[in-house]
PDB file of C-alpha atoms in Angstrom:
ATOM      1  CA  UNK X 184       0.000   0.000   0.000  1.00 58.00           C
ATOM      2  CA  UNK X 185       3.096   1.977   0.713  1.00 77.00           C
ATOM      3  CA  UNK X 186       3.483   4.547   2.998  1.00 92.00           C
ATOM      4  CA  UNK X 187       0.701   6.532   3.873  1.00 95.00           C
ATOM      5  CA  UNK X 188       1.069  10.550   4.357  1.00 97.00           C
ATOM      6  CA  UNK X 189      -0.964  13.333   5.556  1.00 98.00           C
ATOM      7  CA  UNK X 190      -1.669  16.683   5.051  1.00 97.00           C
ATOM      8  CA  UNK X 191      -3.491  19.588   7.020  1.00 96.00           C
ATOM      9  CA  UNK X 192      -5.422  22.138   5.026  1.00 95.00           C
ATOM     10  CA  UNK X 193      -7.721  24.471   7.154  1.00 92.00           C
ATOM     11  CA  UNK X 194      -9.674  27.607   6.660  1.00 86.00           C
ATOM     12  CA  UNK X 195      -9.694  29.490   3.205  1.00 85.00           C
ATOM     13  CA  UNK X 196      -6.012  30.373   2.906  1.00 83.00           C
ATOM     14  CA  UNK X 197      -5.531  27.752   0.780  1.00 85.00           C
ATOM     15  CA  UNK X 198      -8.154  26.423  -1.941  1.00 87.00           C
ATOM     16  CA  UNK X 199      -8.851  22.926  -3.078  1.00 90.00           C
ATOM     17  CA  UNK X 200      -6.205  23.432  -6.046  1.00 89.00           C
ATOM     18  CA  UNK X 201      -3.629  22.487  -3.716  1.00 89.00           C
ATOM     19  CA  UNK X 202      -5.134  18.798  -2.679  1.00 92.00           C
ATOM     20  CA  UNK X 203      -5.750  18.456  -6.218  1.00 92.00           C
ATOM     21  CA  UNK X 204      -1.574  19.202  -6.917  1.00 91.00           C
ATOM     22  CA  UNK X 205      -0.777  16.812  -3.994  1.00 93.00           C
ATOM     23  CA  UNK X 206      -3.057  14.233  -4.860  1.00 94.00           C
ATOM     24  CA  UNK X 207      -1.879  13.791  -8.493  1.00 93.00           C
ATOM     25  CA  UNK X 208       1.302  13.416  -7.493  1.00 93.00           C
ATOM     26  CA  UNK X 209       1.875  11.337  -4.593  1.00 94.00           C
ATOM     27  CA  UNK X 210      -0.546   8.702  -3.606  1.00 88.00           C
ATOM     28  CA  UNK X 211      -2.603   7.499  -0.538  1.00 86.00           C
ATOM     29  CA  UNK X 212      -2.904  11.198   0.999  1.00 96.00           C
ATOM     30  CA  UNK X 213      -5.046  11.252   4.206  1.00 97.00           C
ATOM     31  CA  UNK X 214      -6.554  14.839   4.340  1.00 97.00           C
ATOM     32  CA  UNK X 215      -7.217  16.458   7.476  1.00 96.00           C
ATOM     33  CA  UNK X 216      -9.640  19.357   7.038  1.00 95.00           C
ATOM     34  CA  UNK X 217     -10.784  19.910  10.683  1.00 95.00           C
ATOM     35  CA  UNK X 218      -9.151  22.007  13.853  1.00 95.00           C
ATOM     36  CA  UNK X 219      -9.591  18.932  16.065  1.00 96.00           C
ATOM     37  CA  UNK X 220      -6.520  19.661  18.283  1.00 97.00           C
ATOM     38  CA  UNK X 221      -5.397  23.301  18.025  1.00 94.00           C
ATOM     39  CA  UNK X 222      -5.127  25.971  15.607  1.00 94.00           C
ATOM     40  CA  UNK X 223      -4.392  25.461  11.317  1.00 92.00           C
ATOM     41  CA  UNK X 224      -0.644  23.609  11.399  1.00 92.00           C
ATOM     42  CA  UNK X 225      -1.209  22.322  15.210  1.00 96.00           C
ATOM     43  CA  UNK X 226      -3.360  19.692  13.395  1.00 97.00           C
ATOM     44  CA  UNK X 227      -0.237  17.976  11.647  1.00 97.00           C
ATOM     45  CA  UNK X 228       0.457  16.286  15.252  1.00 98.00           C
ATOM     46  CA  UNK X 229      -2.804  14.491  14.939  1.00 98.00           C
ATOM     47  CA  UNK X 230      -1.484  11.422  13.187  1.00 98.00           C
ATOM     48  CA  UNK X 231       0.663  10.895  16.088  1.00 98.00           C
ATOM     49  CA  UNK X 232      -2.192   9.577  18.111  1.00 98.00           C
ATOM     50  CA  UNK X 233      -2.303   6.782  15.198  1.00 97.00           C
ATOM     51  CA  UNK X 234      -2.347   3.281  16.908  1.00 95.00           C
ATOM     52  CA  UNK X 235      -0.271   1.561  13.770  1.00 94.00           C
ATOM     53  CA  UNK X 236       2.886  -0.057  13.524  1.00 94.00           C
ATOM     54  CA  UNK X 237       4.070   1.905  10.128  1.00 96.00           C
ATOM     55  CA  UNK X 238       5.432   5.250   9.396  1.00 97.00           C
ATOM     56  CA  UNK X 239       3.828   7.941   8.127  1.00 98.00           C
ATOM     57  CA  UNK X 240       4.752  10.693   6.132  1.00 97.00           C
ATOM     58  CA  UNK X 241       3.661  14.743   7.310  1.00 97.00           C
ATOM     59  CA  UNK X 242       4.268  17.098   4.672  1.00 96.00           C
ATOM     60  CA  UNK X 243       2.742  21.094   4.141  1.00 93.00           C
ATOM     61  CA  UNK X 244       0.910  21.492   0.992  1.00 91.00           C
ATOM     62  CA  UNK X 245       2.827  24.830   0.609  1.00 89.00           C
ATOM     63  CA  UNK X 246       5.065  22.865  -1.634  1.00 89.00           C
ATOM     64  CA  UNK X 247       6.368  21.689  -5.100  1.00 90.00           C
ATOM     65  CA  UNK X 248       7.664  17.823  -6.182  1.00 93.00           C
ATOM     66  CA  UNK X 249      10.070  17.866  -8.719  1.00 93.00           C
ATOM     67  CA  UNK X 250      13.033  14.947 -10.019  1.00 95.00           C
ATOM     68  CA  UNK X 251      12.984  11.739  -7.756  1.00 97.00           C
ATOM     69  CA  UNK X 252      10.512  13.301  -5.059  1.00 96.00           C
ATOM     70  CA  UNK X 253       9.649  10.282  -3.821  1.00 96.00           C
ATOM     71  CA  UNK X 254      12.930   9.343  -2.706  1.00 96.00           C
ATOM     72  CA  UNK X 255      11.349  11.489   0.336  1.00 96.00           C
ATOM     73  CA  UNK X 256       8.716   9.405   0.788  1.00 96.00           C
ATOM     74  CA  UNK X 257       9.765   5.887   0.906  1.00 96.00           C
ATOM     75  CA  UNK X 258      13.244   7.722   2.760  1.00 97.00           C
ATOM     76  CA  UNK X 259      14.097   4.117   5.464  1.00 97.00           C
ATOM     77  CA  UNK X 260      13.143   4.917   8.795  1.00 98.00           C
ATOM     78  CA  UNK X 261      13.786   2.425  11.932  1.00 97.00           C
ATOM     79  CA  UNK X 262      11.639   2.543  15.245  1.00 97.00           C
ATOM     80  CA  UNK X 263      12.568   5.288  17.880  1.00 98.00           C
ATOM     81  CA  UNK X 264      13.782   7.697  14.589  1.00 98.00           C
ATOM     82  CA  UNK X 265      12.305  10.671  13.646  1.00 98.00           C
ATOM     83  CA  UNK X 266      12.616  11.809  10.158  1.00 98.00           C
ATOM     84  CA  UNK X 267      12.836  15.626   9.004  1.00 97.00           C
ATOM     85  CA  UNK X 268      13.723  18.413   6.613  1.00 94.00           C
ATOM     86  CA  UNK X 269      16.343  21.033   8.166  1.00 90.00           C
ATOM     87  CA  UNK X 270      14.911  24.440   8.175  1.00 80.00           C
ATOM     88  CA  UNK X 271      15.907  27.581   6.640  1.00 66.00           C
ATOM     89  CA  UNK X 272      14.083  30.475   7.414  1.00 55.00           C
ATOM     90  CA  UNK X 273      15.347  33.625   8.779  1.00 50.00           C
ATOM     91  CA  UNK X 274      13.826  33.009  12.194  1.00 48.00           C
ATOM     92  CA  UNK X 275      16.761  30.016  12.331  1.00 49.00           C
ATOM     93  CA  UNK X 276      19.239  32.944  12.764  1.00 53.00           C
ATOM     94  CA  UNK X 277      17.521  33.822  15.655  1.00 53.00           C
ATOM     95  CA  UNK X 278      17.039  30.608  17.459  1.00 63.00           C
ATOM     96  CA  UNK X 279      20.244  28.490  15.623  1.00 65.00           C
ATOM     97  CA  UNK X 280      19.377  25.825  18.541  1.00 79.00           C
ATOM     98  CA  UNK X 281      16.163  24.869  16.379  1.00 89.00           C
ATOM     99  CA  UNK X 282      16.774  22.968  13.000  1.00 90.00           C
ATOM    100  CA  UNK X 283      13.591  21.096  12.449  1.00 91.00           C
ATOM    101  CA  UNK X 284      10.771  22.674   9.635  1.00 85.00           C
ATOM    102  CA  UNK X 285       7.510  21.440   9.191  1.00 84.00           C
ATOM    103  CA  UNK X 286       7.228  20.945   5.252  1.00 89.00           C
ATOM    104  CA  UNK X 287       8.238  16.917   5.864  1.00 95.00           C
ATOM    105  CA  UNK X 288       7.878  14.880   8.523  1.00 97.00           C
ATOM    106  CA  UNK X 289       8.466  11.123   8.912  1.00 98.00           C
ATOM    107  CA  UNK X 290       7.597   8.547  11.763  1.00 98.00           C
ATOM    108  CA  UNK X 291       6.291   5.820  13.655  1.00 98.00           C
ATOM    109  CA  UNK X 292       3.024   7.243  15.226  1.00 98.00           C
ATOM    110  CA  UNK X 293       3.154   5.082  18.428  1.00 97.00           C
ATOM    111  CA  UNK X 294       6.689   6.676  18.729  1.00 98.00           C
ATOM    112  CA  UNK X 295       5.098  10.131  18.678  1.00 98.00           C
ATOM    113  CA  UNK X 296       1.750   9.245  21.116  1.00 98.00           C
ATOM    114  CA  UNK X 297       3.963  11.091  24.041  1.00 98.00           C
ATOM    115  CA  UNK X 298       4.048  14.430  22.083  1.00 98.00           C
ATOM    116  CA  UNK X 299       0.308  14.487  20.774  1.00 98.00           C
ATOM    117  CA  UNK X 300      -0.346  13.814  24.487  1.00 98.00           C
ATOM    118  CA  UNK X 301       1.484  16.400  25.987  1.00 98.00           C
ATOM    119  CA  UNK X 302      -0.123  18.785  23.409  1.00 98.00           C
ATOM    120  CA  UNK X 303      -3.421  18.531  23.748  1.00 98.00           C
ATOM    121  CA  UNK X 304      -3.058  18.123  27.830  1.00 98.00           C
ATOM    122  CA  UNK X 305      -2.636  21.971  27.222  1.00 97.00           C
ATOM    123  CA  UNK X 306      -3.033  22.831  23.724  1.00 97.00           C
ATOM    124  CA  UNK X 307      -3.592  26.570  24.650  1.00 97.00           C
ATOM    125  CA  UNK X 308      -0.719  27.076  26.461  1.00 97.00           C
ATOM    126  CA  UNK X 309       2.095  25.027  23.677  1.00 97.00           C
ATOM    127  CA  UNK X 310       0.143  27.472  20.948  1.00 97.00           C
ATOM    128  CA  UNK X 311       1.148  30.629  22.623  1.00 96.00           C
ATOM    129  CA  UNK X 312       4.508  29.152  23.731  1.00 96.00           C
ATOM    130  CA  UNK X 313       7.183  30.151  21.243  1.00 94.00           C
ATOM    131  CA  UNK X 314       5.239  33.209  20.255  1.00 93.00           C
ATOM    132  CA  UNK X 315       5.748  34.627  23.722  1.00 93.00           C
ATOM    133  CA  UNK X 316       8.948  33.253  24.602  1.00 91.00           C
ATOM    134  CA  UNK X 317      10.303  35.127  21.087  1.00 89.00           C
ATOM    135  CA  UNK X 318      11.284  31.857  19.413  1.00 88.00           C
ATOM    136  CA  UNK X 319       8.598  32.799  17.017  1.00 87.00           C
ATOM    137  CA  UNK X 320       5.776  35.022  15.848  1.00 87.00           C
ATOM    138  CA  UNK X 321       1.901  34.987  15.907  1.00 86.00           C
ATOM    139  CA  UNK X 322      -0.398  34.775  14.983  1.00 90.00           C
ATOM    140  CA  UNK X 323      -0.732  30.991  15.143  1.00 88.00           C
ATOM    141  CA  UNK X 324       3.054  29.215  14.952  1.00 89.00           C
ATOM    142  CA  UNK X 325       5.411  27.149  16.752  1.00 91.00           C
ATOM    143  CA  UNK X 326       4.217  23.491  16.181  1.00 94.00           C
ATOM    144  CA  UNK X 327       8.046  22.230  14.311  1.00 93.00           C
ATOM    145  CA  UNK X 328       9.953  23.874  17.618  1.00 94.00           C
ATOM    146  CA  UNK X 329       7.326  21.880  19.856  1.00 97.00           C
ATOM    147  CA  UNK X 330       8.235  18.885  18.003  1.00 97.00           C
ATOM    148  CA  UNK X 331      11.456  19.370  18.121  1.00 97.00           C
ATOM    149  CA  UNK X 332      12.022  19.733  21.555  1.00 97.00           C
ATOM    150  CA  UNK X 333       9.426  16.914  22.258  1.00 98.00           C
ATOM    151  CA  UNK X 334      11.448  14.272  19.847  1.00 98.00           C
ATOM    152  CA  UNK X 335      15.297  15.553  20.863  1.00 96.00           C
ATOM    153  CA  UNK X 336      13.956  14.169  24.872  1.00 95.00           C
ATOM    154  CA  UNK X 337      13.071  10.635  23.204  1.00 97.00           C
ATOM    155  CA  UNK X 338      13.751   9.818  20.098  1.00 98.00           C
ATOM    156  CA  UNK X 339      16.614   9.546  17.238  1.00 98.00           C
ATOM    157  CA  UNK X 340      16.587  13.135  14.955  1.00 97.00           C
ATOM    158  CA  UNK X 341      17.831  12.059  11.898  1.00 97.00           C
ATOM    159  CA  UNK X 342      17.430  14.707   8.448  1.00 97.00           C
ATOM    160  CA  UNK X 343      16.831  13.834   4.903  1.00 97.00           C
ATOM    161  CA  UNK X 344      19.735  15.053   2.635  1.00 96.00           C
ATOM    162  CA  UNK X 345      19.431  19.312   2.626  1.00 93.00           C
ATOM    163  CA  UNK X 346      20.108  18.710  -1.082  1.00 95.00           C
ATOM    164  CA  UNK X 347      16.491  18.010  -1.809  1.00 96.00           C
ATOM    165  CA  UNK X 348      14.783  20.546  -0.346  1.00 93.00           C
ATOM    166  CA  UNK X 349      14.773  24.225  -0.820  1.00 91.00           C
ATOM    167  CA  UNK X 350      12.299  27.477  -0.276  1.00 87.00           C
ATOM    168  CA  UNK X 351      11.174  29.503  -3.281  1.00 86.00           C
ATOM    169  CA  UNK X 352       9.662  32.613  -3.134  1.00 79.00           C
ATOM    170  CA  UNK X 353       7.235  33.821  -5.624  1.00 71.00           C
ATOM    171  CA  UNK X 354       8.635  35.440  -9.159  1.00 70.00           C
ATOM    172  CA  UNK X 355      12.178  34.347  -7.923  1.00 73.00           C
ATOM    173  CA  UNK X 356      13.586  33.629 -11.006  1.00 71.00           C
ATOM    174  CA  UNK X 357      13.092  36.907 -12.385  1.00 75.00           C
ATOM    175  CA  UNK X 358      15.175  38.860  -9.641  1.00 85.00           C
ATOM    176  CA  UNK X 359      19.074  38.198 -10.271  1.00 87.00           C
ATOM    177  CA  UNK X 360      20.351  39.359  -7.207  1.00 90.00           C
ATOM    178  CA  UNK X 361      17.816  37.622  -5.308  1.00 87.00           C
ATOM    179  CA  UNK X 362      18.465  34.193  -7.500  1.00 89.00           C
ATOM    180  CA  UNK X 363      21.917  34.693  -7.014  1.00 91.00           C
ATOM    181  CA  UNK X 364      21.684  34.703  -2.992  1.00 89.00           C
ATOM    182  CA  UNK X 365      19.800  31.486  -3.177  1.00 89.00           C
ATOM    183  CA  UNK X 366      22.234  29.375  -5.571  1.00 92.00           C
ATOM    184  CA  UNK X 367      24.709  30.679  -3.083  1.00 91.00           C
ATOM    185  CA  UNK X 368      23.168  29.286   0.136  1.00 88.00           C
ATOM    186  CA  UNK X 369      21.997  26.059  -1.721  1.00 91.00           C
ATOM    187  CA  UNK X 370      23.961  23.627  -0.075  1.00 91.00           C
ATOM    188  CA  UNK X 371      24.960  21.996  -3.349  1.00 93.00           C
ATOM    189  CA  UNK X 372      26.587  23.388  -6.770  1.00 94.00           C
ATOM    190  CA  UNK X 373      23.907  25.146  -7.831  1.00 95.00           C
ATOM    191  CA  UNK X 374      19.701  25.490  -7.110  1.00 94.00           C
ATOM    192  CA  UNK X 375      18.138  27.149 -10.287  1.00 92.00           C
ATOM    193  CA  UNK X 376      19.839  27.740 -13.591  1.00 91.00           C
ATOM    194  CA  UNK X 377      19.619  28.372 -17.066  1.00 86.00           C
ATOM    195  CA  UNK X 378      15.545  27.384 -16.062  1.00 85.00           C
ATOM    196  CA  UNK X 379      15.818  24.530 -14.356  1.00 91.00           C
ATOM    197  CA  UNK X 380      16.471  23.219 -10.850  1.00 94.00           C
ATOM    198  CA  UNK X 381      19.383  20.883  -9.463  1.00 96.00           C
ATOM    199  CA  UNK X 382      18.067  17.068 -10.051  1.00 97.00           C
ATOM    200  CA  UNK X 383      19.231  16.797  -6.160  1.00 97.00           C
ATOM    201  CA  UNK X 384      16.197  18.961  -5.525  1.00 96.00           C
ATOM    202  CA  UNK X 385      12.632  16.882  -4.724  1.00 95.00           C
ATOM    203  CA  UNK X 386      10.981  19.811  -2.887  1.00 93.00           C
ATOM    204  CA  UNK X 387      10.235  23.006  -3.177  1.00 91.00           C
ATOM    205  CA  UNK X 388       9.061  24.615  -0.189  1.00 89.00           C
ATOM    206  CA  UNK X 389       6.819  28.044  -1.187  1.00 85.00           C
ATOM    207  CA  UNK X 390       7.296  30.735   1.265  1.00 71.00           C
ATOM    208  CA  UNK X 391       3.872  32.560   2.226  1.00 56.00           C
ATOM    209  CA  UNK X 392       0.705  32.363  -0.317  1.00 52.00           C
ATOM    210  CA  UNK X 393       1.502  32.448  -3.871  1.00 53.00           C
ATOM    211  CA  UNK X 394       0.088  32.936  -7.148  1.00 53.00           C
ATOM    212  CA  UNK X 395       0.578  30.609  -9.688  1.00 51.00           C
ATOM    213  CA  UNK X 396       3.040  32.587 -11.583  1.00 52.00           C
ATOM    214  CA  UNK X 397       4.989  31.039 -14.873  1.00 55.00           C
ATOM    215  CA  UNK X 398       7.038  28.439 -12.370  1.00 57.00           C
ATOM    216  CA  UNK X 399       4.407  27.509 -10.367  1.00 61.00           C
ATOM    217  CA  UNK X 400       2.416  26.583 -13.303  1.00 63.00           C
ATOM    218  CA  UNK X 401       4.831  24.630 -14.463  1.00 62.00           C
ATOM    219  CA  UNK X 402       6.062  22.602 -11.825  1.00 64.00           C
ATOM    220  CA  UNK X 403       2.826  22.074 -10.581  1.00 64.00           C
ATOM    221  CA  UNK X 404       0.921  21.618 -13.685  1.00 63.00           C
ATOM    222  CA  UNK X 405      -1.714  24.796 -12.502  1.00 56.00           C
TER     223      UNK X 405
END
């Protein structure tokens, strides 16, 4: 059946155009449309409450598959290891202790029961956590660095090669400078040129809500 994965899309911020992207390209997605535990992205803990003896996959829907994506998907995983995606974002600068993103997630649910647990004991109080403590800002964040420091007490952190993942920002490949600063941080040869990405990359990761400009369209078929 292979493995299965799950995705959280709440509210109107994004429309159905993104389960239809996600669908078409990666199969057996689980779709979790309710605020059952907390607030929007709080909801991608809820498949660690699963009582199954597989992995699953978590990813954002923010996103783009390109070359061997799925390489991300069936990445191996052993019992008492937690799977991630390093993260990026300028708010790493300010907390470098934190290296864990949301955009993919991979592990054994029964693993995980002890942080869905300890979440919704006192979902209010983990939501406003990290935006009061300055690790982050509101309105509604802070669910990777509650993971994070939830898995590092237990379990194995483990990252899938930083190769295959990478932000994009909308209309990127029409500002040079901009362009330039990302094939500089990328941590291989070279992210985006001459109109195409590395083959190392499987994921983009879209920063805020985007259009679908000329890339978007045609990495994600919109």
């Amino acid at each position: 059946m292979g493995t299965r994965v799950y995705a959280v899309r709440t509210g109107d911020k994004y429309g159905p155009e993104y389960e239809r992207y996600i669908d078409s390209k990666i199969p057996n997605v689980t779709w979790i449309r309710e605020e059952t535990i907390g607030k929007h992205q709080w909801n991608k803990l809820v498949p660690m409450s699963l009582d199954i003896d597989e992995p699953v996959c978590v990813i954002d829907i923010d996103v783009a598959f390109i070359n061997d994506y799925m390489d991300m998907i069936n990445y191996p995983i052993e019992r008492g290891e937690f799977i991630a995606a390093q993260s990026w974002w300028p708010e790493s600068e300010e907390s470098p202790d934190y290296k864990l993103q949301g955009g993919f997630q991979k592990y054994y649910p029964k693993d995980c029961r002890y942080i869905y647990d300890k979440f919704v004991s006192n979902s209010e109080y983990w939501m406003e956590y990290y935006i009061k403590n300055g690790t982050t800002h509101g309105p509604v964040n802070g669910e990777q660095y509650f993971v994070e420091d939830c898995v590092r007490n237990n379990l194995d952190l483990k990252f899938i090669p930083a190769e295959w993942i990478t932000r994009w920002e909308d209309l990127l490949e029409y500002n040079p400078e901009l362009l330039a600063k990302f094939n500089t941080e990328y941590p291989g040869d070279w992210l985006y040129l001459g109109g195409e990405f590395n083959p190392d990359v499987r994921l983009l990761h879209f920063q805020g809500l985007h259009k679908p400009h000329s890339i978007i369209r045609e990495v994600r078929g919109w």
